Amino acid sequence: MSNQDTPPIKPSVAKLASRGIQPRFGELVQSCRKLVMNRLAEHLSGVFGQVDDTLFECAEKAENNKVQTLFFDSMREIRRQRPQIERSYHQKIAHNFSDFLEGKLQNQAPAELDPEQLALVQNEDYEESLQVTNMVSRVKARCTQPLFALEQRLALLNNGQKLGEDSNPFGPQAIAQAFREALAPCSFPLRIKTILYMLFDRHVMQGLDALYEALNQRLIDAGVLPNLKYSAQLTPSVSRPVRNKAEAAPEHQVPAQGQPGAPHAEPALLDLDLSAPPPSDPMALFSGLSSLLGEHRQSHPDEPLLGGTRSIVSFSPRGARRTYSANELLAALNRMQQQSAHDLAQRLQRPQQVEGLKADLQQQLETHSSLPGDSKVSDQEAGVIDLVGMLFDFILDDENLPDSCKTALSHLHTPYLKIALQDKALFTQHHHPARRLLNAMAQAGVLYGNEGDERGLLAKMQWVVERVIHGFSGDLALFDSLIDEFNEYVETLRHKVALRERRAVEAA
């Protein structure tokens, strides 16, 4: 799509008289819009200009003929759908800008924080959310100062109404989310979408540094807060690096080569093997949510997380200086799993509440610690514990699952926490055996939990839970065998339900 093809704002939308934007800034605002639309059109063309070469290279490295065919077929399909994707993307950017002019944009949290998007049963949505989260997080970390300046200047144009960082029509969240929404109607496999996201990150998101510098300079030249000084108030975060000299430079100074903030300063991203199945780096995908949870723990340690329960850090002694080792954590979880195994039949009659499990874990740690009043869970492991807790909170709150199925699944919390502490791929790889098993059981509960054969399904789910609690000691092969057997049972159940429905229709 050429620069001239960027969709114009409709005449009825372009009028500023009844909007939040002051009419005297109308020409300036339209100039900024044109700058953004043209730059994004140019960068998006770069994305699609690299698709054929990238997919051809991936096809050459494909592990088998089936995967090779996938890359070649996707190459043709992306070419066919490119005009539609580009048109949809630019329309969404233009729509965001129109909402800004009309004062419709509201300060709101990013969509990826919706607890429903943390559900293990929503594999591809979850993977795409993490792709967007990490792209946006990298831009925010790199462009803290120019984004702050841009938001202050846009607020002035908007009659002083301050924009949240995620409701900035030119911000990284809006730009990345527009691409995700443009891809949504396309039936590309996740592996292909991941490659498109990586190319978008490389060609569009890494070009935002220069775009924000240009936007700020245009507003400065127009006399909009030309002497603005950087003074953003940042939420404390354990994951945020120490501020460097580049961030203290004048806001119009473009980072030099090699400095933090330079567009090419992320060789790890540029050198990714795009032919590999997604995600190639579980820790990179996990870091987005972990960072957000870390900020919440630092600023609101006693407030509930998205799932409704408190962070594990709220159970630790105040002022504790020592952190429990990974071995101490795993030993505590092993003891809890052994205790569950002793009277599991009785336990399976009532749900395992997330907050109760966290309290039990803290008690186990303190009971076997040499310094119980001076020890706490480390920030990194607290993030894992809290994220697993949020996932099981979601299961317990899911209105689509019968209560009996929720109760059975809730008792997998302890072994799944053991897995997550040792293997972050549980969160990021949809083919992880433990994740596949939990997905399959949750989906079966939603589909067949209210059928007449509910007791049979529940008995099978409870049998799986018992096998995990009695048999899991670190070997994930157990989950591979369990999912094969469970899926075989569900397939039989599906045929029974289909036969019952067909007979009911014939008898009607």
XYZ file of C-alpha atoms in Angstrom:
508
model
C 0.000 0.000 0.000
C 1.471 3.348 -0.985
C 1.441 6.408 1.194
C -1.289 7.873 -0.970
C -3.490 4.852 -0.277
C -3.752 5.443 3.452
C -7.474 5.795 4.158
C -8.596 9.396 4.574
C -10.734 10.409 7.511
C -14.296 10.978 6.328
C -15.287 14.642 5.918
C -17.939 14.263 8.606
C -15.293 12.922 10.954
C -12.707 15.538 10.091
C -14.676 18.452 11.518
C -13.218 19.610 14.795
C -15.804 22.074 15.985
C -17.685 19.639 18.208
C -14.689 17.672 19.367
C -12.338 17.583 22.312
C -9.490 18.920 20.149
C -9.271 22.691 20.057
C -10.114 23.931 16.520
C -6.977 26.105 16.369
C -4.908 22.908 16.448
C -6.867 21.266 13.619
C -4.240 21.709 10.908
C -1.425 20.617 13.229
C -3.304 17.487 14.315
C -4.063 16.507 10.722
C -0.393 17.018 9.897
C 0.548 14.599 12.696
C -2.026 12.131 11.444
C -0.597 12.243 7.938
C 2.925 11.733 9.281
C 1.862 8.668 11.280
C -0.247 7.108 8.534
C 2.462 7.522 5.908
C 5.227 6.151 8.163
C 3.121 3.149 9.188
C 2.145 2.458 5.571
C 5.819 2.472 4.614
C 6.823 0.191 7.504
C 3.911 -2.215 6.947
C 4.955 -2.531 3.313
C 8.346 -3.584 4.663
C 6.667 -6.369 6.633
C 4.939 -7.848 3.602
C 7.975 -7.214 1.427
C 9.906 -9.669 3.604
C 7.222 -12.349 3.902
C 8.117 -14.337 0.769
C 11.856 -14.436 1.495
C 11.281 -15.310 5.152
C 8.780 -18.099 4.488
C 10.916 -19.483 1.661
C 13.888 -19.627 4.036
C 11.686 -21.322 6.651
C 10.516 -23.852 4.063
C 14.124 -24.751 3.273
C 14.700 -25.486 6.980
C 11.378 -27.289 7.508
C 11.559 -30.540 9.459
C 9.335 -32.448 7.011
C 7.375 -32.124 3.765
C 4.121 -31.320 5.542
C 5.627 -28.298 7.289
C 7.358 -27.228 4.079
C 4.006 -27.281 2.286
C 2.530 -25.196 5.110
C 5.093 -22.443 4.479
C 4.576 -22.439 0.700
C 0.778 -22.449 0.995
C 0.915 -19.632 3.552
C 3.132 -17.608 1.240
C 0.435 -17.664 -1.435
C -2.389 -17.063 1.047
C -0.662 -14.037 2.600
C -0.115 -12.554 -0.856
C -3.824 -13.003 -1.571
C -4.963 -11.456 1.708
C -2.356 -8.692 1.916
C -4.596 -5.908 0.510
C -7.359 -6.768 2.970
C -4.949 -6.877 5.939
C -3.320 -3.565 5.006
C -6.664 -1.878 4.443
C -8.049 -3.174 7.745
C -4.918 -2.139 9.637
C -4.932 1.438 8.355
C -8.668 1.754 8.944
C -8.179 0.747 12.581
C -5.359 3.269 13.042
C -7.523 5.973 11.434
C -10.475 4.978 13.619
C -8.345 5.279 16.774
C -7.282 8.724 15.643
C -10.903 9.740 14.985
C -11.883 8.579 18.462
C -9.078 10.704 19.886
C -10.338 13.755 17.989
C -13.859 13.147 19.263
C -12.728 12.633 22.850
C -13.911 9.019 22.899
C -10.670 7.376 24.014
C -10.800 6.336 27.657
C -7.954 5.497 29.994
C -8.019 1.735 30.308
C -5.782 -1.218 31.048
C -4.375 -3.185 28.091
C -6.679 -5.898 26.809
C -4.117 -8.612 27.517
C -4.738 -8.227 31.258
C -8.244 -9.683 30.915
C -8.264 -12.766 33.163
C -10.108 -14.709 30.476
C -7.086 -14.331 28.225
C -4.994 -16.062 30.865
C -7.103 -19.223 30.571
C -5.158 -22.263 29.472
C -8.077 -23.321 27.311
C -7.559 -20.353 24.968
C -4.253 -21.393 23.446
C -3.867 -19.223 20.369
C -5.424 -16.105 21.916
C -3.035 -16.469 24.836
C 0.008 -16.847 22.546
C -1.027 -13.823 20.470
C -1.652 -11.743 23.596
C 1.886 -12.483 24.747
C 3.284 -11.552 21.329
C 1.534 -8.168 21.520
C 2.414 -7.654 25.198
C 6.106 -8.217 24.607
C 6.273 -6.025 21.497
C 4.560 -3.201 23.366
C 6.676 -3.651 26.506
C 9.913 -3.375 24.533
C 8.794 -0.123 22.889
C 7.672 1.334 26.235
C 11.000 0.455 27.835
C 12.937 1.913 24.905
C 10.824 5.039 24.358
C 9.865 6.041 27.897
C 10.902 9.668 27.454
C 9.506 10.432 23.954
C 6.224 8.674 24.814
C 5.886 10.722 28.002
C 6.537 13.927 26.049
C 4.092 12.959 23.295
C 1.318 12.177 25.793
C 1.805 15.537 27.535
C 1.622 17.419 24.230
C -1.428 15.488 23.036
C -3.116 16.281 26.351
C -2.571 19.988 25.697
C -4.173 19.660 22.253
C -7.017 17.755 23.910
C -8.032 20.612 26.238
C -5.811 19.280 29.000
C -7.466 15.860 29.159
C -4.609 13.460 29.889
C -4.352 10.245 27.921
C -3.431 6.942 29.499
C -0.400 5.347 27.881
C -2.601 2.651 26.327
C -5.198 5.071 24.935
C -2.640 7.143 23.029
C -3.766 6.758 19.371
C -0.101 6.834 18.315
C 1.098 4.624 21.191
C 2.619 1.151 20.817
C -0.447 -0.567 22.301
C -2.797 0.919 19.687
C -0.371 0.224 16.834
C 0.295 -3.403 17.803
C -3.322 -4.179 18.675
C -4.471 -2.837 15.294
C -2.233 -5.390 13.578
C -3.591 -8.197 15.730
C -7.166 -7.189 14.886
C -6.300 -6.946 11.188
C -4.992 -10.530 11.293
C -7.976 -11.833 13.279
C -10.204 -12.714 10.262
C -7.321 -14.621 8.618
C -7.130 -18.361 9.243
C -3.325 -18.505 9.295
C -1.871 -21.170 11.629
C -0.305 -19.843 14.827
C 3.153 -20.707 13.518
C 2.634 -18.404 10.530
C 1.065 -15.634 12.636
C 4.080 -15.759 14.941
C 6.359 -15.112 11.971
C 4.160 -12.180 10.906
C 4.326 -10.737 14.435
C 8.115 -11.027 14.431
C 8.333 -9.233 11.085
C 5.905 -6.581 12.352
C 8.066 -6.099 15.428
C 11.175 -5.763 13.284
C 9.796 -3.385 10.648
C 7.061 -1.427 12.462
C 7.590 -1.498 16.223
C 11.336 -0.896 15.978
C 10.617 2.068 13.726
C 8.492 3.785 16.373
C 11.547 5.362 18.020
C 12.094 7.604 15.009
C 8.347 8.194 14.570
C 7.943 9.474 18.142
C 10.972 11.723 17.762
C 9.483 13.152 14.548
C 6.043 13.673 16.119
C 7.492 15.436 19.142
C 9.652 17.630 16.924
C 6.662 18.617 14.782
C 4.723 19.617 17.905
C 7.743 21.483 19.300
C 8.089 23.403 16.019
C 4.415 24.368 16.338
C 5.063 25.764 19.824
C 3.412 22.938 21.801
C 5.333 22.669 25.101
C 8.722 23.344 23.503
C 10.508 23.431 26.885
C 8.923 20.311 28.364
C 11.185 18.453 30.788
C 10.940 14.722 31.389
C 9.480 13.958 34.822
C 7.356 10.831 34.435
C 6.329 9.076 37.628
C 7.089 5.400 37.146
C 5.567 2.531 39.076
C 8.372 0.763 40.951
C 9.236 -2.535 39.331
C 11.808 -5.149 40.121
C 12.070 -5.912 36.426
C 12.936 -2.387 35.299
C 16.658 -1.800 34.685
C 18.560 1.123 36.162
C 18.021 4.265 34.125
C 20.867 4.969 31.739
C 22.399 8.144 30.415
C 20.586 7.914 27.113
C 17.263 8.379 28.900
C 18.494 11.610 30.470
C 19.456 13.143 27.126
C 17.375 15.950 25.557
C 14.109 14.577 24.230
C 14.830 15.487 20.612
C 18.139 13.627 20.567
C 18.008 10.411 18.507
C 19.912 7.509 20.153
C 23.257 6.868 18.545
C 24.306 3.464 17.271
C 24.976 1.004 20.035
C 23.182 3.012 22.698
C 20.164 1.583 24.499
C 17.103 2.682 22.597
C 18.607 2.378 19.145
C 16.264 0.520 16.801
C 18.832 -2.174 16.051
C 19.927 -2.681 19.647
C 18.079 -5.998 19.982
C 20.167 -8.540 18.032
C 18.436 -11.417 19.812
C 15.184 -10.448 18.094
C 16.730 -9.914 14.682
C 18.553 -13.253 14.750
C 15.547 -15.426 15.651
C 15.132 -18.635 13.684
C 11.684 -17.968 12.258
C 11.356 -21.507 10.940
C 11.210 -22.888 14.482
C 7.792 -23.681 15.964
C 6.522 -20.858 18.215
C 7.395 -19.754 20.763
C 11.171 -20.008 20.317
C 11.987 -18.515 23.736
C 9.550 -19.353 26.540
C 11.241 -16.953 28.959
C 10.823 -14.037 26.543
C 7.093 -14.694 26.261
C 6.715 -15.304 29.988
C 8.516 -12.074 30.910
C 5.628 -9.789 29.870
C 3.105 -11.119 32.365
C 5.790 -11.686 34.993
C 6.804 -8.026 34.763
C 3.208 -6.827 35.121
C 2.656 -9.029 38.164
C 5.924 -7.770 39.653
C 4.741 -4.176 39.359
C 1.468 -5.067 41.068
C 3.260 -6.816 43.935
C 5.604 -3.884 44.466
C 2.917 -1.198 44.489
C -0.048 -3.105 46.005
C 1.333 -6.115 47.921
C -1.860 -6.749 49.913
C -4.437 -6.156 47.171
C -6.022 -9.096 45.285
C -4.684 -10.065 41.877
C -6.919 -10.366 38.810
C -8.160 -13.774 39.911
C -9.354 -12.408 43.254
C -6.710 -13.818 45.623
C -3.730 -12.107 47.206
C -0.143 -12.470 46.044
C 2.061 -14.994 47.820
C 4.216 -12.063 49.014
C 1.386 -10.893 51.282
C 1.812 -14.093 53.326
C 5.532 -13.472 53.962
C 6.882 -11.837 57.152
C 7.307 -8.063 56.875
C 10.925 -7.028 56.477
C 12.157 -10.518 55.559
C 15.600 -10.354 53.951
C 16.442 -13.942 53.029
C 14.737 -15.718 50.117
C 13.813 -19.371 50.016
C 15.811 -21.452 47.555
C 14.178 -23.325 44.685
C 14.945 -26.594 46.488
C 13.129 -25.387 49.618
C 10.081 -24.442 47.548
C 9.971 -27.773 45.731
C 10.440 -29.675 48.991
C 7.490 -27.805 50.513
C 5.319 -28.569 47.475
C 6.348 -32.236 47.588
C 5.212 -32.431 51.211
C 1.895 -30.801 50.301
C 1.413 -33.256 47.428
C 2.135 -36.201 49.740
C -0.365 -34.898 52.287
C -3.003 -34.607 49.547
C -2.344 -38.198 48.483
C -3.075 -39.557 51.991
C -6.746 -38.537 52.061
C -7.384 -37.630 48.429
C -10.808 -39.276 48.210
C -12.121 -36.924 50.908
C -10.298 -33.894 49.506
C -11.839 -34.425 46.061
C -15.270 -33.698 47.546
C -14.404 -30.024 48.093
C -12.447 -27.516 45.965
C -8.848 -26.571 46.685
C -9.034 -22.777 47.086
C -6.089 -20.792 45.711
C -5.637 -18.590 48.767
C -5.727 -21.624 51.045
C -2.994 -23.297 49.017
C -0.790 -20.201 49.250
C -1.301 -20.081 53.016
C -0.428 -23.792 53.292
C 2.699 -23.267 51.200
C 3.843 -20.388 53.407
C 3.233 -22.495 56.518
C 5.224 -25.405 55.073
C 8.124 -23.092 54.239
C 8.195 -21.506 57.689
C 7.850 -24.818 59.546
C 10.956 -26.255 57.863
C 13.013 -23.029 57.717
C 15.978 -22.263 59.952
C 15.019 -18.558 59.795
C 11.204 -18.578 59.525
C 10.734 -14.931 60.496
C 13.363 -13.629 58.094
C 12.616 -15.593 54.893
C 10.350 -14.912 51.925
C 9.662 -16.162 48.410
C 11.853 -14.506 45.758
C 10.285 -12.061 43.287
C 10.832 -14.389 40.332
C 9.240 -17.399 42.014
C 6.438 -15.242 43.455
C 5.531 -14.349 39.864
C 5.237 -18.014 38.932
C 3.187 -18.856 42.040
C 0.831 -15.926 41.438
C 0.357 -16.670 37.736
C -0.469 -20.326 38.383
C -2.844 -19.157 41.106
C -4.596 -16.810 38.674
C -5.069 -19.655 36.202
C -6.676 -21.876 38.831
C -8.755 -18.937 40.096
C -10.115 -18.644 36.575
C -10.986 -22.347 36.508
C -12.868 -22.019 39.808
C -14.731 -18.934 38.527
C -15.583 -20.320 35.060
C -19.386 -20.369 34.825
C -19.220 -22.782 31.879
C -17.668 -25.547 34.011
C -19.896 -27.619 36.316
C -18.898 -27.271 39.977
C -17.953 -30.942 40.205
C -15.433 -30.526 37.364
C -14.019 -27.348 38.912
C -13.492 -29.193 42.191
C -11.602 -32.030 40.500
C -9.368 -29.708 38.453
C -8.582 -27.481 41.446
C -6.607 -30.318 43.057
C -4.048 -30.194 40.232
C -2.829 -26.835 41.554
C 0.085 -28.188 43.623
C 1.627 -30.458 40.947
C 1.134 -27.784 38.281
C 2.903 -25.285 40.498
C 5.826 -27.716 40.752
C 5.915 -27.959 36.963
C 5.756 -24.186 36.424
C 8.589 -23.463 38.866
C 10.862 -25.731 36.834
C 9.487 -25.226 33.321
C 8.043 -21.838 32.227
C 7.025 -23.429 28.916
C 3.823 -24.464 30.698
C 2.622 -20.876 30.163
C 3.949 -20.297 26.667
C 3.808 -23.531 24.665
C 0.375 -24.840 23.783
C 1.809 -28.313 23.076
C 3.276 -28.671 26.598
C 1.956 -32.058 27.837
C 0.706 -30.759 31.203
C -1.016 -27.842 29.504
C -2.618 -30.120 26.911
C -3.998 -32.347 29.664
C -5.515 -29.438 31.593
C -6.959 -28.031 28.355
C -8.511 -31.357 27.424
C -10.104 -31.854 30.838
C -11.472 -28.307 31.004
C -12.878 -28.531 27.471
C -14.485 -31.892 28.194
C -16.073 -30.456 31.326
C -17.521 -27.532 29.373
C -18.803 -29.709 26.512
C -20.056 -32.779 28.359
C -20.127 -31.896 32.055
C -23.903 -31.444 32.030
C -24.675 -34.561 29.994
C -26.431 -37.554 31.523
C -23.055 -39.298 31.665
C -21.591 -36.549 33.872
C -20.740 -38.976 36.648
C -18.705 -41.080 34.212
C -16.769 -38.038 33.011
C -16.259 -36.807 36.566
C -14.979 -40.216 37.633
C -12.489 -40.158 34.750
C -11.329 -36.647 35.659
C -10.904 -37.657 39.296
C -8.956 -40.728 38.188
C -6.575 -38.485 36.197
C -6.133 -36.158 39.186
C -5.367 -39.136 41.431
C -2.785 -40.451 38.956
C -1.051 -37.053 38.864
C -1.025 -36.540 42.628
C 0.109 -40.097 43.386
C 2.474 -40.496 40.448
C 4.017 -37.169 39.410
C 7.577 -36.724 40.625
C 8.988 -34.601 37.809
C 8.636 -36.791 34.709
C 6.327 -35.136 32.153
C 5.944 -38.442 30.292
C 3.156 -39.201 32.771
C 1.080 -36.398 31.215
C 1.588 -37.735 27.685
C 0.157 -41.113 28.670
C -2.698 -39.562 30.656
C -3.818 -37.274 27.845
C -3.881 -40.174 25.375
C -6.099 -42.199 27.691
C -8.326 -39.247 28.593
C -8.799 -38.219 24.954
C -9.740 -41.800 24.077
C -12.398 -41.728 26.793
C -13.740 -38.343 25.612
C -13.943 -39.583 22.024
C -16.075 -42.512 23.200
C -18.227 -40.118 25.218
C -18.610 -37.842 22.194
C -19.928 -40.729 20.094
C -22.401 -41.657 22.855
C -23.698 -38.088 23.054
C -23.967 -37.796 19.256
C -25.852 -41.104 19.071
C -28.209 -40.013 21.855
C -28.917 -36.707 20.080
C -29.505 -38.441 16.750
C -31.973 -40.863 18.313
C -33.773 -37.988 20.021
C -34.123 -36.191 16.672
C -35.370 -39.346 14.939
C -37.917 -39.957 17.699
C -39.259 -36.391 17.570
